[in-house]
Coordinates of C-alpha atoms and ligand atoms in Angstrom, one line a residue:
M1 CA 3.0 23.4 -2.0
N2 CA 1.8 26.7 -0.6
T3 CA 2.2 27.1 3.2
S4 CA 1.4 29.8 5.6
A5 CA 4.3 32.0 7.2
A6 CA 5.3 32.1 10.9
N7 CA 3.0 33.5 13.5
P8 CA 4.7 35.6 16.1
G9 CA 4.8 34.1 19.4
E10 CA 3.7 30.5 18.5
L11 CA 7.3 29.1 19.4
A12 CA 7.7 31.6 22.3
G13 CA 9.7 30.0 25.1
R14 CA 11.1 27.2 22.8
H15 CA 14.9 26.8 22.6
L16 CA 16.1 24.9 19.6
V17 CA 19.6 23.7 18.6
L18 CA 19.7 24.1 14.9
G19 CA 22.5 21.9 13.5
M20 CA 23.6 22.3 9.9
T21 CA 25.6 20.0 7.9
G22 CA 27.2 20.3 4.5
G23 CA 24.9 20.7 1.6
I24 CA 23.8 23.3 -0.9
A25 CA 20.3 23.2 1.1
C26 CA 22.2 25.4 3.8
Y27 CA 20.9 28.4 2.0
K28 CA 17.4 27.5 3.0
I29 CA 18.4 27.5 6.7
A30 CA 18.8 31.3 6.5
E31 CA 15.1 31.7 5.9
L32 CA 14.2 28.8 8.4
T33 CA 16.1 30.6 11.1
R34 CA 14.3 33.8 10.2
L35 CA 11.0 32.2 10.6
L36 CA 11.8 30.3 13.8
T37 CA 13.1 33.5 15.6
K38 CA 10.1 35.5 14.2
A39 CA 7.9 32.9 15.9
G40 CA 9.7 33.5 19.4
A41 CA 12.2 30.6 19.4
T42 CA 15.8 31.0 20.5
V43 CA 17.9 29.3 17.9
Q44 CA 21.4 28.2 18.8
V45 CA 23.1 27.3 15.4
V46 CA 25.8 24.6 15.4
M47 CA 27.5 24.0 12.1
T48 CA 29.8 21.3 11.0
E49 CA 33.0 22.2 9.0
A50 CA 31.4 21.2 5.8
A51 CA 28.3 23.4 6.3
T52 CA 30.6 26.5 6.6
Q53 CA 31.7 25.9 3.1
F54 CA 28.1 26.6 1.9
I55 CA 27.0 29.7 4.3
T56 CA 29.1 31.6 6.7
P57 CA 28.8 31.4 10.6
V58 CA 28.6 35.3 10.3
T59 CA 25.4 35.0 8.3
M60 CA 23.9 32.6 10.7
Q61 CA 25.0 34.5 13.8
A62 CA 23.3 37.6 12.4
L63 CA 20.0 35.8 11.6
S64 CA 19.8 33.9 14.9
G65 CA 21.2 36.6 17.0
R66 CA 23.5 34.4 18.9
P67 CA 27.1 33.1 18.5
V68 CA 27.5 30.2 16.2
Y69 CA 29.4 27.1 17.3
T70 CA 31.5 25.0 14.8
S71 CA 34.0 23.2 17.0
Q72 CA 34.1 21.0 19.9
W73 CA 37.2 22.8 21.2
D74 CA 35.6 26.2 21.2
G75 CA 37.0 28.2 24.1
R76 CA 33.9 30.4 24.6
V77 CA 32.4 27.5 26.6
P78 CA 34.2 27.8 30.0
N79 CA 34.1 24.2 31.0
N80 CA 35.0 22.9 27.5
M81 CA 31.6 20.9 27.7
A82 CA 30.0 22.5 24.4
H83 CA 28.8 19.1 23.4
I84 CA 26.6 19.0 26.6
D85 CA 26.0 22.6 27.5
L86 CA 24.7 23.7 24.0
S87 CA 21.8 21.3 24.3
R88 CA 21.2 21.3 28.0
D89 CA 18.0 23.6 27.9
A90 CA 17.0 22.6 24.3
D91 CA 13.3 21.5 23.6
A92 CA 14.8 19.8 20.6
I93 CA 17.7 19.5 18.3
V94 CA 16.8 20.1 14.6
V95 CA 19.4 18.9 12.1
A96 CA 18.8 20.8 8.8
P97 CA 20.1 20.1 6.2
A98 CA 21.0 16.6 7.4
S99 CA 23.5 15.1 4.8
T100 CA 23.8 11.5 3.8
D101 CA 27.0 11.3 5.8
F102 CA 25.5 12.8 8.9
L103 CA 22.5 10.5 8.9
A104 CA 24.9 7.4 8.6
K105 CA 26.9 8.8 11.6
L106 CA 23.8 9.2 13.6
A107 CA 22.4 5.8 12.8
H108 CA 25.8 4.4 14.1
G109 CA 26.2 6.6 17.0
F110 CA 29.4 8.3 15.9
A111 CA 30.5 11.4 17.8
D112 CA 33.5 12.9 16.0
D113 CA 32.6 16.6 15.8
L114 CA 30.5 19.0 17.9
L115 CA 27.1 18.5 16.2
S116 CA 27.3 14.6 16.2
T117 CA 28.5 14.7 19.7
L118 CA 25.7 16.9 20.8
C119 CA 23.3 14.6 19.0
V120 CA 24.6 11.5 20.9
A121 CA 24.8 13.3 24.3
R122 CA 21.2 14.9 24.1
D123 CA 18.3 14.4 26.4
C124 CA 15.7 16.2 24.1
P125 CA 14.0 15.1 20.9
L126 CA 16.0 15.0 17.7
L127 CA 14.5 15.9 14.3
V128 CA 16.3 15.5 11.0
V129 CA 15.7 17.2 7.8
P130 CA 17.4 15.3 5.1
A131 CA 18.7 16.9 1.8
M132 CA 20.6 15.0 -0.7
N133 CA 20.7 14.0 -4.3
R134 CA 18.0 11.3 -5.4
Q135 CA 20.5 8.5 -5.7
M136 CA 22.1 9.2 -2.5
W137 CA 18.5 9.1 -0.7
G138 CA 17.7 5.9 -2.7
N139 CA 20.9 4.2 -1.8
P140 CA 20.0 1.1 0.3
A141 CA 22.5 2.2 2.9
T142 CA 20.8 5.5 3.5
Q143 CA 17.5 3.8 3.5
R144 CA 18.8 1.4 6.2
N145 CA 20.1 4.2 8.2
V146 CA 16.9 6.2 8.0
A147 CA 14.9 3.2 9.1
Q148 CA 17.4 2.8 12.0
L149 CA 16.9 6.4 12.9
R150 CA 13.3 6.1 13.0
A151 CA 13.3 2.8 15.1
D152 CA 15.5 5.0 17.5
G153 CA 12.6 7.5 17.9
I154 CA 14.3 10.2 15.7
E155 CA 11.8 12.3 13.7
T156 CA 12.4 12.6 10.0
L157 CA 10.9 15.7 8.2
G158 CA 10.7 15.2 4.5
P159 CA 12.6 14.9 2.1
D160 CA 10.7 16.5 -0.6
S161 CA 10.6 15.5 -4.3
G162 CA 11.3 17.8 -7.3
P163 CA 14.3 19.4 -9.2
Q164 CA 17.6 19.1 -7.4
A165 CA 20.7 21.3 -7.3
C166 CA 22.5 18.7 -9.5
G167 CA 20.0 19.0 -12.3
E168 CA 18.2 15.8 -11.6
I169 CA 14.6 15.2 -10.6
G170 CA 13.5 12.9 -7.7
D171 CA 13.2 12.3 -4.0
G172 CA 15.9 13.8 -1.6
R173 CA 15.6 17.5 -1.7
M174 CA 15.1 19.4 1.6
L175 CA 11.6 20.6 2.4
E176 CA 11.3 24.3 1.9
P177 CA 12.0 26.6 4.8
E178 CA 8.2 27.1 5.4
A179 CA 7.3 23.5 5.4
T180 CA 10.1 22.7 7.6
Y181 CA 9.0 25.5 10.0
E182 CA 5.3 24.1 9.9
A183 CA 6.7 20.5 10.6
I184 CA 8.7 21.9 13.6
V185 CA 5.6 23.7 15.1
A186 CA 3.5 20.7 14.5
F187 CA 6.0 18.5 16.2
F188 CA 5.4 20.6 19.5
A189 CA 1.6 20.8 19.3
P190 CA -0.2 18.4 21.6
K191 CA -1.7 15.5 19.5
V192 CA -5.3 16.0 20.9
L193 CA -6.7 14.9 17.5
A194 CA -4.4 12.1 16.7
G195 CA -5.8 9.9 14.0
R196 CA -9.1 11.8 13.8
K197 CA -10.6 12.7 10.5
L198 CA -11.7 16.3 10.4
L199 CA -13.8 17.8 7.6
I200 CA -14.0 21.8 7.6
T201 CA -15.4 24.4 5.3
A202 CA -14.0 27.9 4.9
G203 CA -14.3 31.2 3.2
P204 CA -17.2 32.6 1.3
T205 CA -19.2 31.0 -1.7
F206 CA -19.6 32.5 -5.1
E207 CA -23.1 32.3 -6.6
P208 CA -22.9 33.4 -10.3
L209 CA -25.6 35.7 -11.9
D210 CA -24.0 35.4 -15.4
P211 CA -20.6 34.2 -16.7
V212 CA -18.9 37.3 -15.2
R213 CA -21.0 38.5 -12.2
G214 CA -22.0 36.8 -8.9
I215 CA -22.9 37.3 -5.4
T216 CA -20.3 36.6 -2.6
N217 CA -19.5 38.0 0.9
R218 CA -16.6 39.3 2.9
S219 CA -15.4 36.2 4.6
S220 CA -11.6 36.0 4.2
G221 CA -11.3 32.3 5.2
K222 CA -8.6 33.1 7.8
M223 CA -10.4 31.6 10.7
G224 CA -11.2 28.3 8.7
F225 CA -7.7 28.0 7.5
A226 CA -6.2 28.6 10.9
L227 CA -8.5 25.9 12.3
A228 CA -7.5 23.5 9.6
R229 CA -3.8 24.3 10.3
A230 CA -4.2 23.8 14.1
A231 CA -6.2 20.5 13.6
Q232 CA -3.3 19.1 11.3
Q233 CA -0.8 20.1 13.9
A234 CA -2.9 18.4 16.5
G235 CA -2.6 15.1 14.5
A236 CA -5.7 15.0 12.5
H237 CA -6.3 14.2 8.9
V238 CA -7.7 17.5 7.6
H239 CA -9.9 17.8 4.5
L240 CA -10.6 21.5 3.9
V241 CA -13.3 22.5 1.5
A242 CA -12.5 26.1 0.6
G243 CA -14.4 28.8 -1.3
P244 CA -12.7 31.3 -3.3
V245 CA -10.1 32.9 -0.9
A246 CA -6.5 34.2 -1.4
L247 CA -4.8 32.1 1.2
A248 CA -2.0 29.4 1.1
T249 CA -2.9 25.9 2.0
P250 CA -1.9 24.9 5.4
W251 CA 1.0 22.3 5.4
G252 CA -0.3 18.8 5.4
V253 CA -3.8 19.7 4.8
W254 CA -5.9 18.2 1.9
R255 CA -7.6 21.1 0.3
E256 CA -10.6 21.1 -2.2
D257 CA -11.6 24.3 -3.9
V258 CA -15.2 25.0 -4.8
Q259 CA -17.2 28.0 -5.8
T260 CA -20.8 27.6 -5.0
A261 CA -22.8 26.5 -1.9
Q262 CA -24.1 23.5 -3.9
Q263 CA -20.5 22.4 -4.9
M264 CA -19.5 22.9 -1.2
Y265 CA -22.6 20.8 -0.1
D266 CA -21.6 18.0 -2.7
A267 CA -18.0 18.0 -1.5
V268 CA -19.0 17.9 2.2
M269 CA -21.6 15.3 1.8
R270 CA -19.3 13.0 0.0
E271 CA -17.0 12.9 2.9
A272 CA -19.1 13.5 6.0
S273 CA -20.0 9.9 7.0
D274 CA -16.2 9.3 7.1
A275 CA -15.3 12.2 9.3
D276 CA -15.1 12.3 13.1
V277 CA -15.6 16.0 13.3
F278 CA -17.2 18.5 10.9
I279 CA -16.6 22.2 11.4
G280 CA -18.6 24.6 9.3
V281 CA -16.7 27.8 9.2
A282 CA -17.6 28.9 5.7
A283 CA -20.0 31.9 5.1
V284 CA -22.3 30.0 2.8
A285 CA -24.6 32.0 0.6
D286 CA -28.3 31.3 1.8
W287 CA -29.7 31.9 -1.9
R288 CA -28.7 31.4 -5.4
V289 CA -30.4 32.6 -8.7
D290 CA -32.6 29.9 -10.2
H291 CA -31.3 30.5 -13.6
V292 CA -27.7 31.7 -14.2
A293 CA -27.7 33.8 -17.5
E294 CA -25.8 31.9 -20.1
H295 CA -24.4 35.3 -21.5
K296 CA -23.3 38.5 -19.9
I297 CA -26.2 40.6 -18.8
K298 CA -26.3 43.7 -20.9
K299 CA -27.7 47.1 -20.1
T300 CA -30.7 47.8 -22.2
A301 CA -31.5 51.1 -24.2
E302 CA -34.5 51.7 -21.9
H303 CA -32.4 51.3 -18.7
R304 CA -34.5 48.4 -17.5
M305 CA -33.1 46.8 -14.4
P306 CA -32.6 43.2 -14.4
T307 CA -34.6 41.0 -12.0
F308 CA -33.6 37.7 -10.5
S309 CA -35.5 35.2 -8.6
F310 CA -33.6 33.2 -6.0
V311 CA -33.8 29.7 -4.6
E312 CA -32.5 28.5 -1.3
N313 CA -29.3 26.8 -1.0
P314 CA -28.8 23.5 1.1
D315 CA -27.9 24.1 4.6
I316 CA -24.6 22.1 4.8
L317 CA -24.1 22.1 8.5
A318 CA -27.8 21.1 9.3
S319 CA -27.5 18.4 6.6
V320 CA -24.4 16.8 8.1
A321 CA -25.8 16.9 11.6
A322 CA -28.9 15.1 10.2
I323 CA -27.1 11.9 8.6
A324 CA -27.1 8.8 10.4
N325 CA -24.1 8.6 13.0
P326 CA -23.0 12.1 12.2
P327 CA -19.4 13.5 12.9
Y328 CA -19.3 15.9 15.9
C329 CA -20.7 18.9 14.3
V330 CA -19.4 22.5 15.1
G331 CA -21.0 25.5 13.6
F332 CA -19.8 29.2 13.3
A333 CA -22.0 32.2 13.3
A334 CA -21.1 35.7 12.6
E335 CA -23.8 38.0 14.1
S336 CA -24.2 41.6 13.7
G337 CA -26.0 42.0 17.1
D338 CA -27.8 39.9 19.8
L339 CA -25.2 37.2 19.8
D340 CA -26.5 35.3 22.8
V341 CA -30.0 35.1 21.3
H342 CA -29.0 34.3 17.8
G343 CA -26.0 31.8 18.7
E344 CA -28.2 29.5 20.9
E345 CA -31.2 29.6 18.6
K346 CA -29.0 28.8 15.6
R347 CA -27.3 26.0 17.4
A348 CA -30.6 24.4 18.5
R349 CA -32.1 25.0 14.8
K350 CA -29.2 23.3 13.1
K351 CA -29.2 20.4 15.9
V352 CA -25.5 20.7 16.5
P353 CA -23.8 20.2 19.9
L354 CA -21.5 23.3 19.5
L355 CA -21.8 26.6 17.9
I356 CA -19.0 29.2 17.9
G357 CA -20.3 32.7 17.7
N358 CA -18.8 36.0 17.1
L359 CA -19.9 39.5 16.3
G360 CA -19.1 39.1 12.6
P361 CA -18.8 42.1 10.2
L362 CA -16.3 43.6 12.5
T363 CA -13.9 40.5 12.4
F364 CA -14.0 39.8 8.5
G365 CA -10.5 39.9 7.4
R366 CA -9.0 40.7 10.6
D367 CA -6.2 38.7 12.2
D368 CA -7.9 38.4 15.6
N369 CA -11.2 37.3 16.8
E370 CA -13.4 37.1 20.0
V371 CA -15.9 34.3 20.3
V372 CA -18.5 32.6 22.6
L373 CA -19.1 28.9 22.7
F374 CA -22.8 27.9 22.7
E375 CA -23.8 24.5 23.8
A376 CA -26.7 22.9 25.6
G377 CA -25.0 23.4 29.0
G378 CA -24.7 27.1 28.5
R379 CA -22.3 29.8 27.0
T380 CA -18.6 30.1 27.6
P381 CA -16.8 33.3 26.2
L382 CA -13.3 33.1 25.1
P383 CA -10.9 36.0 25.3
R384 CA -9.9 38.0 22.2
A385 CA -6.9 36.4 20.5
A386 CA -5.0 36.2 17.3
K387 CA -6.9 33.8 14.9
Q388 CA -4.1 31.2 14.9
A389 CA -3.9 31.2 18.7
L390 CA -7.6 31.0 18.9
A391 CA -7.8 28.2 16.5
Q392 CA -5.3 26.1 18.8
T393 CA -7.7 26.9 21.8
L394 CA -10.8 25.9 19.8
I395 CA -9.2 22.6 18.5
A396 CA -8.4 21.8 22.2
E397 CA -12.0 22.7 23.3
I398 CA -13.4 20.5 20.4
A399 CA -11.1 17.6 21.2
R400 CA -12.2 17.7 24.9
R401 CA -15.8 17.2 23.9
L402 CA -15.2 14.3 21.5
P403 CA -16.3 10.8 22.5
D404 CA -13.4 8.5 23.5
P405 CA -12.7 6.4 20.5
S406 CA -12.1 3.4 22.5
I407 CA -15.6 3.5 23.9
I408 CA -17.7 1.5 21.2
S409 CA -21.4 2.7 21.5
Ligands
CTP1 N1 -24.1 27.1 7.0 C1 -24.1 26.0 6.2 N2 -24.9 26.0 5.1 C2 -25.7 27.1 4.8 C3 -25.7 28.2 5.6 C4 -24.9 28.2 6.8 O1 -23.5 25.0 6.5 N3 -26.4 27.2 3.6 C5 -23.3 26.9 8.2 C6 -22.2 28.0 8.3 O2 -21.0 27.3 7.8 C7 -22.1 28.2 9.7 C8 -23.5 28.0 10.3 O3 -24.2 27.3 9.4 O4 -21.3 27.0 10.4 C9 -24.1 29.3 10.6 O5 -24.1 30.2 9.5 P1 -25.0 31.4 9.2 O6 -24.9 32.0 7.8 O7 -24.9 32.2 10.4 O8 -26.4 30.6 9.4 P2 -27.7 30.8 8.7 O9 -28.6 29.6 8.9 O10 -27.5 31.2 7.2 O11 -28.5 32.0 9.4 P3 -28.7 33.6 9.1 O12 -30.3 33.7 8.8 O13 -28.3 34.3 10.3 O14 -28.0 33.9 7.8

């Protein structure tokens, strides 16, 4: 699965103990450490003896920028309390890769080395990222242990399915570093959309003129994809309907690719009545040609210019807002001027409770954005921010405005 890379600062201030146990997947932890530190986390690596057979503490020290601990009897901890001190300020312990043996130890509360003792003595959340051969993962004892760990409140990330180091194919391989990173970020995100279904459009549409040409626009899809990622991290089930963009699918998001406005409309209307929230971020083409040429349009000897006649595309946002019991509808509008006038006018015209406006062409393809929220009660400007940070703010703003699911109307 494609996933997005780390965003600088999104784990700023987080302190993680990264516990490594023996397994070939140790090589993935080098990249995971790089992603975590790039995002601003401090990463304290603790390795079991077996882990050091697969990758050296020197490598992990260079990547994490901190001394690596491998033994309970390490003289660098003055009070000889490494098993308590190392996790004292931790926001979480992440064990990756977590071997079959280590899962068994955890499930039974064994504490016979530094890492297992740290886990037993912790007062912070524990996340395990299993990595093993498919038969080891499928073994009833492993499955019993994993069920016990989940019952004990320990979070399991993965495992993935696919080709394994032993040459076999099946469940048990460790999540890729990017997916592990995304799952860790999601773990820390407030679950303001827990259990909600979110439908979102993103990117441009492409309206063909002939088999090789078409009309599109400069939307990069970045804002819509950032919102999809933030909503997934906030606990929502996210269905992302994307026009043609060159972006990786955010982890855990269900993506459906479309080309034309009509295809986007069909995909959205199929799902709309089931959604709690609809966010239309796509820059949808307003018109399409009424007849797409069957063959490539050729130049003529007389240099006659081709002419096209257009028909209007359906307005997806207004159509969703008009269904019976619509989801909470949010529009986006990129304007080239008079944002206040156009933003409120557009919100009222499309009959949506919230419209997010920005001065558009300047932000296409950029990694940051500055927006104003328009709603019946007035306008609220938000400060300029990186698109991913802004997406988190917007998801929190949208969540605050949703009706309480426990109130049945
Ligand atoms: N939108 C939509 N379907 C369309 C056109 C727009 O769902 N056919 C949605 C966009 O996804 C966005 C909002 O409507 O959430 C505003 O898009 P915009 O292109 O600014 O609106 P238009 O109605 O096309 O207005 P304009 O005349 O300014 O182009």
